[in-house]
PDB file of C-alpha atoms in Angstrom:
ATOM      1  CA  UNK X   1       7.426  27.312 142.261  1.00  0.00           C
ATOM      2  CA  UNK X   2       9.775  25.776 145.039  1.00  0.00           C
ATOM      3  CA  UNK X   3      11.058  27.057 148.243  1.00  0.00           C
ATOM      4  CA  UNK X   4      14.292  26.503 150.306  1.00  0.00           C
ATOM      5  CA  UNK X   5      14.096  24.933 153.788  1.00  0.00           C
ATOM      6  CA  UNK X   6      14.837  28.533 155.197  1.00  0.00           C
ATOM      7  CA  UNK X   7      11.782  30.029 153.305  1.00  0.00           C
ATOM      8  CA  UNK X   8       9.431  27.280 154.568  1.00  0.00           C
ATOM      9  CA  UNK X   9      10.436  27.838 158.306  1.00  0.00           C
ATOM     10  CA  UNK X  10       9.347  31.150 157.671  1.00  0.00           C
ATOM     11  CA  UNK X  11       6.400  30.664 156.168  1.00  0.00           C
ATOM     12  CA  UNK X  12       5.227  27.874 158.568  1.00  0.00           C
ATOM     13  CA  UNK X  13       6.644  29.527 161.801  1.00  0.00           C
ATOM     14  CA  UNK X  14       8.540  26.559 162.423  1.00  0.00           C
ATOM     15  CA  UNK X  15      12.095  26.151 163.105  1.00  0.00           C
ATOM     16  CA  UNK X  16      14.823  24.381 160.354  1.00  0.00           C
ATOM     17  CA  UNK X  17      15.415  22.043 162.928  1.00  0.00           C
ATOM     18  CA  UNK X  18      11.603  20.631 162.798  1.00  0.00           C
ATOM     19  CA  UNK X  19      11.671  20.279 159.005  1.00  0.00           C
ATOM     20  CA  UNK X  20      14.928  18.409 159.175  1.00  0.00           C
ATOM     21  CA  UNK X  21      13.777  16.067 161.870  1.00  0.00           C
ATOM     22  CA  UNK X  22      10.202  15.886 159.489  1.00  0.00           C
ATOM     23  CA  UNK X  23      12.676  14.615 156.701  1.00  0.00           C
ATOM     24  CA  UNK X  24      14.888  12.304 158.809  1.00  0.00           C
ATOM     25  CA  UNK X  25      11.543  10.493 160.168  1.00  0.00           C
ATOM     26  CA  UNK X  26      10.176  10.352 156.774  1.00  0.00           C
ATOM     27  CA  UNK X  27       7.083  12.655 157.611  1.00  0.00           C
ATOM     28  CA  UNK X  28       7.560  15.336 155.140  1.00  0.00           C
ATOM     29  CA  UNK X  29      10.840  14.501 152.770  1.00  0.00           C
ATOM     30  CA  UNK X  30      11.087  17.464 150.197  1.00  0.00           C
ATOM     31  CA  UNK X  31      10.122  16.723 146.692  1.00  0.00           C
ATOM     32  CA  UNK X  32      13.407  17.937 145.378  1.00  0.00           C
ATOM     33  CA  UNK X  33      16.688  18.757 145.678  1.00  0.00           C
ATOM     34  CA  UNK X  34      19.239  21.025 144.213  1.00  0.00           C
ATOM     35  CA  UNK X  35      22.337  19.466 142.648  1.00  0.00           C
ATOM     36  CA  UNK X  36      24.351  20.368 145.836  1.00  0.00           C
ATOM     37  CA  UNK X  37      21.784  18.382 147.613  1.00  0.00           C
ATOM     38  CA  UNK X  38      19.963  21.372 149.367  1.00  0.00           C
ATOM     39  CA  UNK X  39      16.541  20.597 150.214  1.00  0.00           C
ATOM     40  CA  UNK X  40      13.746  22.206 147.914  1.00  0.00           C
ATOM     41  CA  UNK X  41      10.092  21.906 148.679  1.00  0.00           C
ATOM     42  CA  UNK X  42       7.245  22.224 146.132  1.00  0.00           C
ATOM     43  CA  UNK X  43       3.409  23.391 146.717  1.00  0.00           C
ATOM     44  CA  UNK X  44       2.408  19.304 147.682  1.00  0.00           C
ATOM     45  CA  UNK X  45       5.160  19.789 150.466  1.00  0.00           C
ATOM     46  CA  UNK X  46       3.857  22.583 151.793  1.00  0.00           C
ATOM     47  CA  UNK X  47       0.379  21.490 151.712  1.00  0.00           C
ATOM     48  CA  UNK X  48       1.062  18.204 153.614  1.00  0.00           C
ATOM     49  CA  UNK X  49       3.230  20.786 155.910  1.00  0.00           C
ATOM     50  CA  UNK X  50      -0.155  22.413 156.685  1.00  0.00           C
ATOM     51  CA  UNK X  51      -1.819  19.279 157.335  1.00  0.00           C
ATOM     52  CA  UNK X  52       0.967  18.026 159.963  1.00  0.00           C
ATOM     53  CA  UNK X  53       0.734  21.372 161.669  1.00  0.00           C
ATOM     54  CA  UNK X  54      -3.079  20.983 162.353  1.00  0.00           C
ATOM     55  CA  UNK X  55      -2.846  17.476 163.646  1.00  0.00           C
ATOM     56  CA  UNK X  56       0.562  18.396 165.790  1.00  0.00           C
ATOM     57  CA  UNK X  57      -1.654  21.469 167.261  1.00  0.00           C
ATOM     58  CA  UNK X  58      -4.469  18.803 168.157  1.00  0.00           C
ATOM     59  CA  UNK X  59      -1.678  16.878 170.254  1.00  0.00           C
ATOM     60  CA  UNK X  60      -1.096  13.707 167.365  1.00  0.00           C
ATOM     61  CA  UNK X  61       1.995  12.064 168.105  1.00  0.00           C
ATOM     62  CA  UNK X  62       4.373  12.123 164.896  1.00  0.00           C
ATOM     63  CA  UNK X  63       4.006   8.865 164.095  1.00  0.00           C
ATOM     64  CA  UNK X  64      -0.119   9.056 164.085  1.00  0.00           C
ATOM     65  CA  UNK X  65       0.352  11.879 161.864  1.00  0.00           C
ATOM     66  CA  UNK X  66       2.038   9.956 159.248  1.00  0.00           C
ATOM     67  CA  UNK X  67      -0.421   7.170 159.554  1.00  0.00           C
ATOM     68  CA  UNK X  68      -3.225   9.546 158.527  1.00  0.00           C
ATOM     69  CA  UNK X  69      -1.754  11.418 156.023  1.00  0.00           C
ATOM     70  CA  UNK X  70      -0.375   8.450 154.110  1.00  0.00           C
ATOM     71  CA  UNK X  71      -3.689   6.541 154.066  1.00  0.00           C
ATOM     72  CA  UNK X  72      -4.560   6.127 150.515  1.00  0.00           C
ATOM     73  CA  UNK X  73      -8.150   6.122 150.887  1.00  0.00           C
ATOM     74  CA  UNK X  74      -7.915   9.390 152.793  1.00  0.00           C
ATOM     75  CA  UNK X  75     -10.097  12.286 151.367  1.00  0.00           C
ATOM     76  CA  UNK X  76      -8.513  15.788 151.962  1.00  0.00           C
ATOM     77  CA  UNK X  77     -11.707  17.537 152.392  1.00  0.00           C
ATOM     78  CA  UNK X  78     -12.900  15.249 155.454  1.00  0.00           C
ATOM     79  CA  UNK X  79      -9.210  15.800 156.952  1.00  0.00           C
ATOM     80  CA  UNK X  80     -10.165  19.159 156.801  1.00  0.00           C
ATOM     81  CA  UNK X  81     -13.494  19.193 158.279  1.00  0.00           C
ATOM     82  CA  UNK X  82     -12.003  16.746 160.791  1.00  0.00           C
ATOM     83  CA  UNK X  83      -9.306  19.146 161.852  1.00  0.00           C
ATOM     84  CA  UNK X  84     -11.529  21.920 161.758  1.00  0.00           C
ATOM     85  CA  UNK X  85     -13.950  20.589 164.491  1.00  0.00           C
ATOM     86  CA  UNK X  86     -11.323  19.014 166.756  1.00  0.00           C
ATOM     87  CA  UNK X  87      -9.174  22.430 166.525  1.00  0.00           C
ATOM     88  CA  UNK X  88     -11.915  24.736 167.375  1.00  0.00           C
ATOM     89  CA  UNK X  89     -12.640  22.317 170.636  1.00  0.00           C
ATOM     90  CA  UNK X  90      -9.098  21.977 171.383  1.00  0.00           C
ATOM     91  CA  UNK X  91      -8.268  25.796 171.579  1.00  0.00           C
ATOM     92  CA  UNK X  92     -11.281  26.806 173.553  1.00  0.00           C
ATOM     93  CA  UNK X  93     -10.102  24.297 176.079  1.00  0.00           C
ATOM     94  CA  UNK X  94      -6.541  25.053 175.877  1.00  0.00           C
ATOM     95  CA  UNK X  95      -6.931  28.706 176.201  1.00  0.00           C
ATOM     96  CA  UNK X  96      -9.350  28.339 179.026  1.00  0.00           C
ATOM     97  CA  UNK X  97      -6.898  26.062 180.935  1.00  0.00           C
ATOM     98  CA  UNK X  98      -3.895  27.998 180.543  1.00  0.00           C
ATOM     99  CA  UNK X  99      -5.173  31.044 181.413  1.00  0.00           C
ATOM    100  CA  UNK X 100      -6.494  29.719 184.576  1.00  0.00           C
ATOM    101  CA  UNK X 101      -3.358  27.862 185.399  1.00  0.00           C
ATOM    102  CA  UNK X 102      -1.248  30.939 184.783  1.00  0.00           C
ATOM    103  CA  UNK X 103      -3.585  33.477 186.711  1.00  0.00           C
ATOM    104  CA  UNK X 104      -3.712  30.631 189.466  1.00  0.00           C
ATOM    105  CA  UNK X 105      -0.036  31.097 190.322  1.00  0.00           C
ATOM    106  CA  UNK X 106      -1.329  34.461 191.927  1.00  0.00           C
ATOM    107  CA  UNK X 107      -4.813  33.413 192.883  1.00  0.00           C
ATOM    108  CA  UNK X 108      -5.832  34.302 196.532  1.00  0.00           C
ATOM    109  CA  UNK X 109      -5.598  31.293 198.477  1.00  0.00           C
ATOM    110  CA  UNK X 110      -2.094  31.086 197.394  1.00  0.00           C
ATOM    111  CA  UNK X 111      -0.992  34.019 199.285  1.00  0.00           C
ATOM    112  CA  UNK X 112      -2.955  33.901 202.546  1.00  0.00           C
ATOM    113  CA  UNK X 113      -0.118  33.759 204.552  1.00  0.00           C
ATOM    114  CA  UNK X 114       1.501  37.053 203.457  1.00  0.00           C
ATOM    115  CA  UNK X 115       0.592  40.180 205.194  1.00  0.00           C
ATOM    116  CA  UNK X 116       0.023  43.490 203.333  1.00  0.00           C
ATOM    117  CA  UNK X 117       3.695  44.723 203.455  1.00  0.00           C
ATOM    118  CA  UNK X 118       5.200  41.196 202.516  1.00  0.00           C
ATOM    119  CA  UNK X 119       2.511  40.920 199.591  1.00  0.00           C
ATOM    120  CA  UNK X 120       3.838  44.472 198.285  1.00  0.00           C
ATOM    121  CA  UNK X 121       7.280  43.279 198.651  1.00  0.00           C
ATOM    122  CA  UNK X 122       7.126  39.891 196.904  1.00  0.00           C
ATOM    123  CA  UNK X 123       4.553  41.288 194.056  1.00  0.00           C
ATOM    124  CA  UNK X 124       5.596  45.080 194.091  1.00  0.00           C
ATOM    125  CA  UNK X 125       2.406  46.984 192.150  1.00  0.00           C
ATOM    126  CA  UNK X 126       1.039  43.707 190.559  1.00  0.00           C
ATOM    127  CA  UNK X 127      -2.589  42.675 192.162  1.00  0.00           C
ATOM    128  CA  UNK X 128      -2.107  38.875 192.846  1.00  0.00           C
ATOM    129  CA  UNK X 129      -5.684  38.632 193.369  1.00  0.00           C
ATOM    130  CA  UNK X 130      -6.921  40.238 189.994  1.00  0.00           C
ATOM    131  CA  UNK X 131      -7.691  36.694 188.206  1.00  0.00           C
ATOM    132  CA  UNK X 132      -8.418  34.465 191.342  1.00  0.00           C
ATOM    133  CA  UNK X 133     -11.870  34.116 190.883  1.00  0.00           C
ATOM    134  CA  UNK X 134     -11.718  33.853 187.165  1.00  0.00           C
ATOM    135  CA  UNK X 135      -9.016  31.017 187.514  1.00  0.00           C
ATOM    136  CA  UNK X 136     -11.568  29.167 190.307  1.00  0.00           C
ATOM    137  CA  UNK X 137     -14.630  29.343 188.324  1.00  0.00           C
ATOM    138  CA  UNK X 138     -13.120  27.978 185.112  1.00  0.00           C
ATOM    139  CA  UNK X 139     -10.469  25.350 186.325  1.00  0.00           C
ATOM    140  CA  UNK X 140     -11.049  25.335 190.192  1.00  0.00           C
ATOM    141  CA  UNK X 141     -11.868  21.281 189.665  1.00  0.00           C
ATOM    142  CA  UNK X 142      -8.823  20.555 187.498  1.00  0.00           C
ATOM    143  CA  UNK X 143      -6.097  18.350 188.993  1.00  0.00           C
ATOM    144  CA  UNK X 144      -3.162  21.074 188.099  1.00  0.00           C
ATOM    145  CA  UNK X 145      -5.235  23.913 189.410  1.00  0.00           C
ATOM    146  CA  UNK X 146      -5.500  21.843 193.010  1.00  0.00           C
ATOM    147  CA  UNK X 147      -1.943  20.758 192.856  1.00  0.00           C
ATOM    148  CA  UNK X 148      -0.710  24.310 192.512  1.00  0.00           C
ATOM    149  CA  UNK X 149      -3.174  25.494 195.038  1.00  0.00           C
ATOM    150  CA  UNK X 150      -2.022  22.959 197.207  1.00  0.00           C
ATOM    151  CA  UNK X 151       1.739  23.581 196.792  1.00  0.00           C
ATOM    152  CA  UNK X 152       1.741  27.233 197.197  1.00  0.00           C
ATOM    153  CA  UNK X 153      -0.703  27.761 200.087  1.00  0.00           C
ATOM    154  CA  UNK X 154       1.855  26.407 202.289  1.00  0.00           C
ATOM    155  CA  UNK X 155       4.479  28.939 200.645  1.00  0.00           C
ATOM    156  CA  UNK X 156       6.101  31.528 202.996  1.00  0.00           C
ATOM    157  CA  UNK X 157       7.300  35.080 201.951  1.00  0.00           C
ATOM    158  CA  UNK X 158      10.886  33.339 201.573  1.00  0.00           C
ATOM    159  CA  UNK X 159       9.747  31.030 198.978  1.00  0.00           C
ATOM    160  CA  UNK X 160       7.794  33.579 197.051  1.00  0.00           C
ATOM    161  CA  UNK X 161      10.928  35.794 196.923  1.00  0.00           C
ATOM    162  CA  UNK X 162      13.194  32.872 195.668  1.00  0.00           C
ATOM    163  CA  UNK X 163      10.743  32.421 193.169  1.00  0.00           C
ATOM    164  CA  UNK X 164      10.569  35.910 191.744  1.00  0.00           C
ATOM    165  CA  UNK X 165      14.605  35.903 192.088  1.00  0.00           C
ATOM    166  CA  UNK X 166      14.748  32.430 190.055  1.00  0.00           C
ATOM    167  CA  UNK X 167      12.486  34.302 187.132  1.00  0.00           C
ATOM    168  CA  UNK X 168      14.391  37.599 187.138  1.00  0.00           C
ATOM    169  CA  UNK X 169      17.559  35.397 186.960  1.00  0.00           C
ATOM    170  CA  UNK X 170      16.069  33.752 184.352  1.00  0.00           C
ATOM    171  CA  UNK X 171      15.000  36.419 182.444  1.00  0.00           C
ATOM    172  CA  UNK X 172      18.392  38.243 182.179  1.00  0.00           C
ATOM    173  CA  UNK X 173      20.078  35.159 180.767  1.00  0.00           C
ATOM    174  CA  UNK X 174      17.208  34.406 178.200  1.00  0.00           C
ATOM    175  CA  UNK X 175      17.617  37.988 177.116  1.00  0.00           C
ATOM    176  CA  UNK X 176      21.331  37.657 177.201  1.00  0.00           C
ATOM    177  CA  UNK X 177      21.132  34.730 174.219  1.00  0.00           C
ATOM    178  CA  UNK X 178      18.472  36.326 172.228  1.00  0.00           C
ATOM    179  CA  UNK X 179      20.597  39.667 172.368  1.00  0.00           C
ATOM    180  CA  UNK X 180      23.855  37.142 171.469  1.00  0.00           C
ATOM    181  CA  UNK X 181      21.875  36.298 168.183  1.00  0.00           C
ATOM    182  CA  UNK X 182      21.794  32.597 168.785  1.00  0.00           C
ATOM    183  CA  UNK X 183      18.932  30.738 167.290  1.00  0.00           C
ATOM    184  CA  UNK X 184      15.786  29.930 169.335  1.00  0.00           C
ATOM    185  CA  UNK X 185      16.275  26.298 168.459  1.00  0.00           C
ATOM    186  CA  UNK X 186      19.869  26.078 169.421  1.00  0.00           C
ATOM    187  CA  UNK X 187      21.238  24.371 172.307  1.00  0.00           C
ATOM    188  CA  UNK X 188      21.274  27.357 174.647  1.00  0.00           C
ATOM    189  CA  UNK X 189      17.722  28.592 174.224  1.00  0.00           C
ATOM    190  CA  UNK X 190      16.296  25.278 174.463  1.00  0.00           C
ATOM    191  CA  UNK X 191      18.513  24.725 177.576  1.00  0.00           C
ATOM    192  CA  UNK X 192      16.626  28.003 179.183  1.00  0.00           C
ATOM    193  CA  UNK X 193      13.388  26.372 177.728  1.00  0.00           C
ATOM    194  CA  UNK X 194      13.607  23.399 179.576  1.00  0.00           C
ATOM    195  CA  UNK X 195      14.703  25.748 182.989  1.00  0.00           C
ATOM    196  CA  UNK X 196      11.315  27.295 182.038  1.00  0.00           C
ATOM    197  CA  UNK X 197       9.203  24.311 182.082  1.00  0.00           C
ATOM    198  CA  UNK X 198      11.356  22.828 185.387  1.00  0.00           C
ATOM    199  CA  UNK X 199      10.470  26.015 186.927  1.00  0.00           C
ATOM    200  CA  UNK X 200       6.716  25.394 186.869  1.00  0.00           C
ATOM    201  CA  UNK X 201       6.813  21.673 187.660  1.00  0.00           C
ATOM    202  CA  UNK X 202       9.066  22.575 190.648  1.00  0.00           C
ATOM    203  CA  UNK X 203       6.832  25.370 192.024  1.00  0.00           C
ATOM    204  CA  UNK X 204       3.061  25.025 190.729  1.00  0.00           C
ATOM    205  CA  UNK X 205       2.145  22.039 188.734  1.00  0.00           C
ATOM    206  CA  UNK X 206       3.795  18.928 186.704  1.00  0.00           C
ATOM    207  CA  UNK X 207       4.380  20.973 183.541  1.00  0.00           C
ATOM    208  CA  UNK X 208       4.622  18.038 180.724  1.00  0.00           C
ATOM    209  CA  UNK X 209       5.799  19.091 177.246  1.00  0.00           C
ATOM    210  CA  UNK X 210       2.244  19.192 175.958  1.00  0.00           C
ATOM    211  CA  UNK X 211       1.237  21.422 178.344  1.00  0.00           C
ATOM    212  CA  UNK X 212       4.859  23.463 178.137  1.00  0.00           C
ATOM    213  CA  UNK X 213       3.820  23.969 173.947  1.00  0.00           C
ATOM    214  CA  UNK X 214       0.421  24.601 174.773  1.00  0.00           C
ATOM    215  CA  UNK X 215       1.653  27.601 177.298  1.00  0.00           C
ATOM    216  CA  UNK X 216       3.925  28.967 174.245  1.00  0.00           C
ATOM    217  CA  UNK X 217       1.094  29.035 171.927  1.00  0.00           C
ATOM    218  CA  UNK X 218      -0.793  31.091 174.380  1.00  0.00           C
ATOM    219  CA  UNK X 219       2.130  33.565 175.097  1.00  0.00           C
ATOM    220  CA  UNK X 220       1.662  34.313 171.482  1.00  0.00           C
ATOM    221  CA  UNK X 221      -2.163  34.504 171.233  1.00  0.00           C
ATOM    222  CA  UNK X 222      -3.278  36.124 174.207  1.00  0.00           C
ATOM    223  CA  UNK X 223      -2.246  39.725 174.695  1.00  0.00           C
ATOM    224  CA  UNK X 224      -2.084  39.088 178.566  1.00  0.00           C
ATOM    225  CA  UNK X 225       0.863  36.793 178.184  1.00  0.00           C
ATOM    226  CA  UNK X 226       2.556  38.209 175.517  1.00  0.00           C
ATOM    227  CA  UNK X 227       2.500  41.736 177.093  1.00  0.00           C
ATOM    228  CA  UNK X 228       4.664  39.935 180.230  1.00  0.00           C
ATOM    229  CA  UNK X 229       7.429  38.722 178.091  1.00  0.00           C
ATOM    230  CA  UNK X 230       7.734  41.877 176.057  1.00  0.00           C
ATOM    231  CA  UNK X 231       7.989  43.946 178.893  1.00  0.00           C
ATOM    232  CA  UNK X 232      11.109  41.784 179.764  1.00  0.00           C
ATOM    233  CA  UNK X 233      12.463  42.396 176.367  1.00  0.00           C
ATOM    234  CA  UNK X 234      10.890  43.301 173.028  1.00  0.00           C
ATOM    235  CA  UNK X 235      10.727  39.950 170.715  1.00  0.00           C
ATOM    236  CA  UNK X 236      11.174  37.607 173.634  1.00  0.00           C
ATOM    237  CA  UNK X 237       7.594  36.139 173.244  1.00  0.00           C
ATOM    238  CA  UNK X 238       8.009  34.385 169.672  1.00  0.00           C
ATOM    239  CA  UNK X 239      11.680  33.521 170.605  1.00  0.00           C
ATOM    240  CA  UNK X 240      10.770  31.795 173.694  1.00  0.00           C
ATOM    241  CA  UNK X 241       7.584  30.142 172.200  1.00  0.00           C
ATOM    242  CA  UNK X 242       9.982  28.873 169.396  1.00  0.00           C
ATOM    243  CA  UNK X 243      12.667  27.727 171.467  1.00  0.00           C
ATOM    244  CA  UNK X 244       9.945  25.652 173.940  1.00  0.00           C
ATOM    245  CA  UNK X 245       8.722  23.930 170.777  1.00  0.00           C
ATOM    246  CA  UNK X 246      12.197  23.299 169.466  1.00  0.00           C
ATOM    247  CA  UNK X 247      13.055  21.746 172.992  1.00  0.00           C
ATOM    248  CA  UNK X 248       9.911  19.607 173.184  1.00  0.00           C
ATOM    249  CA  UNK X 249      10.553  18.046 169.827  1.00  0.00           C
ATOM    250  CA  UNK X 250      14.194  17.441 171.262  1.00  0.00           C
ATOM    251  CA  UNK X 251      13.608  16.137 174.468  1.00  0.00           C
ATOM    252  CA  UNK X 252       9.844  14.668 173.576  1.00  0.00           C
TER     253      UNK X 252
END
């Protein structure tokens, strides 16, 4: 049984653009094509794609993934054991890091310059101290946490209001793009994904593409993050996550 590129994209939760890119660089070329030239993927192609996604999740560059998978002496069972071990460790570390960094944005130390009245004006009924202890306990010694704390400790009310205005404006624009039916791997969505990454880098800590795609995965995996984006617009979490991954592939 073979599958179209669209069917494979849905099964693997990747974009069609990603599959085209993998084909172009020789990482995953479909086992067949229709008389009209359309890609058709067989079971062996799907198995290779699964391996690619495992290693990509672990942060391996695509060139290195190709080298690993094309090794004629490779043992498939050994691949799986190695991936399981590495992925388990990485998932735990990444989940803790992203949770801490996200919550560090609202940590207590960052808001010491705001009066109670100003804090309410900036954050409304959201308690910015709710997860401060969790963030500091887990990642208080990391460079990202220190950089975020260093920057935001000096922010005044005007800075926080500007941050909130930027976030709200970005939210309106990405909802408009989503509602227009534009694909998540299209130019408009990817531009807003890049703006999302730049906002984090500008106000909190340097957010490279690896960190950004890690955030995208956690938005889907952690219900606290999912709820934030679903409140803006149902379906936005998955849309943004896909746009972030597509943007990282295109720009990085």
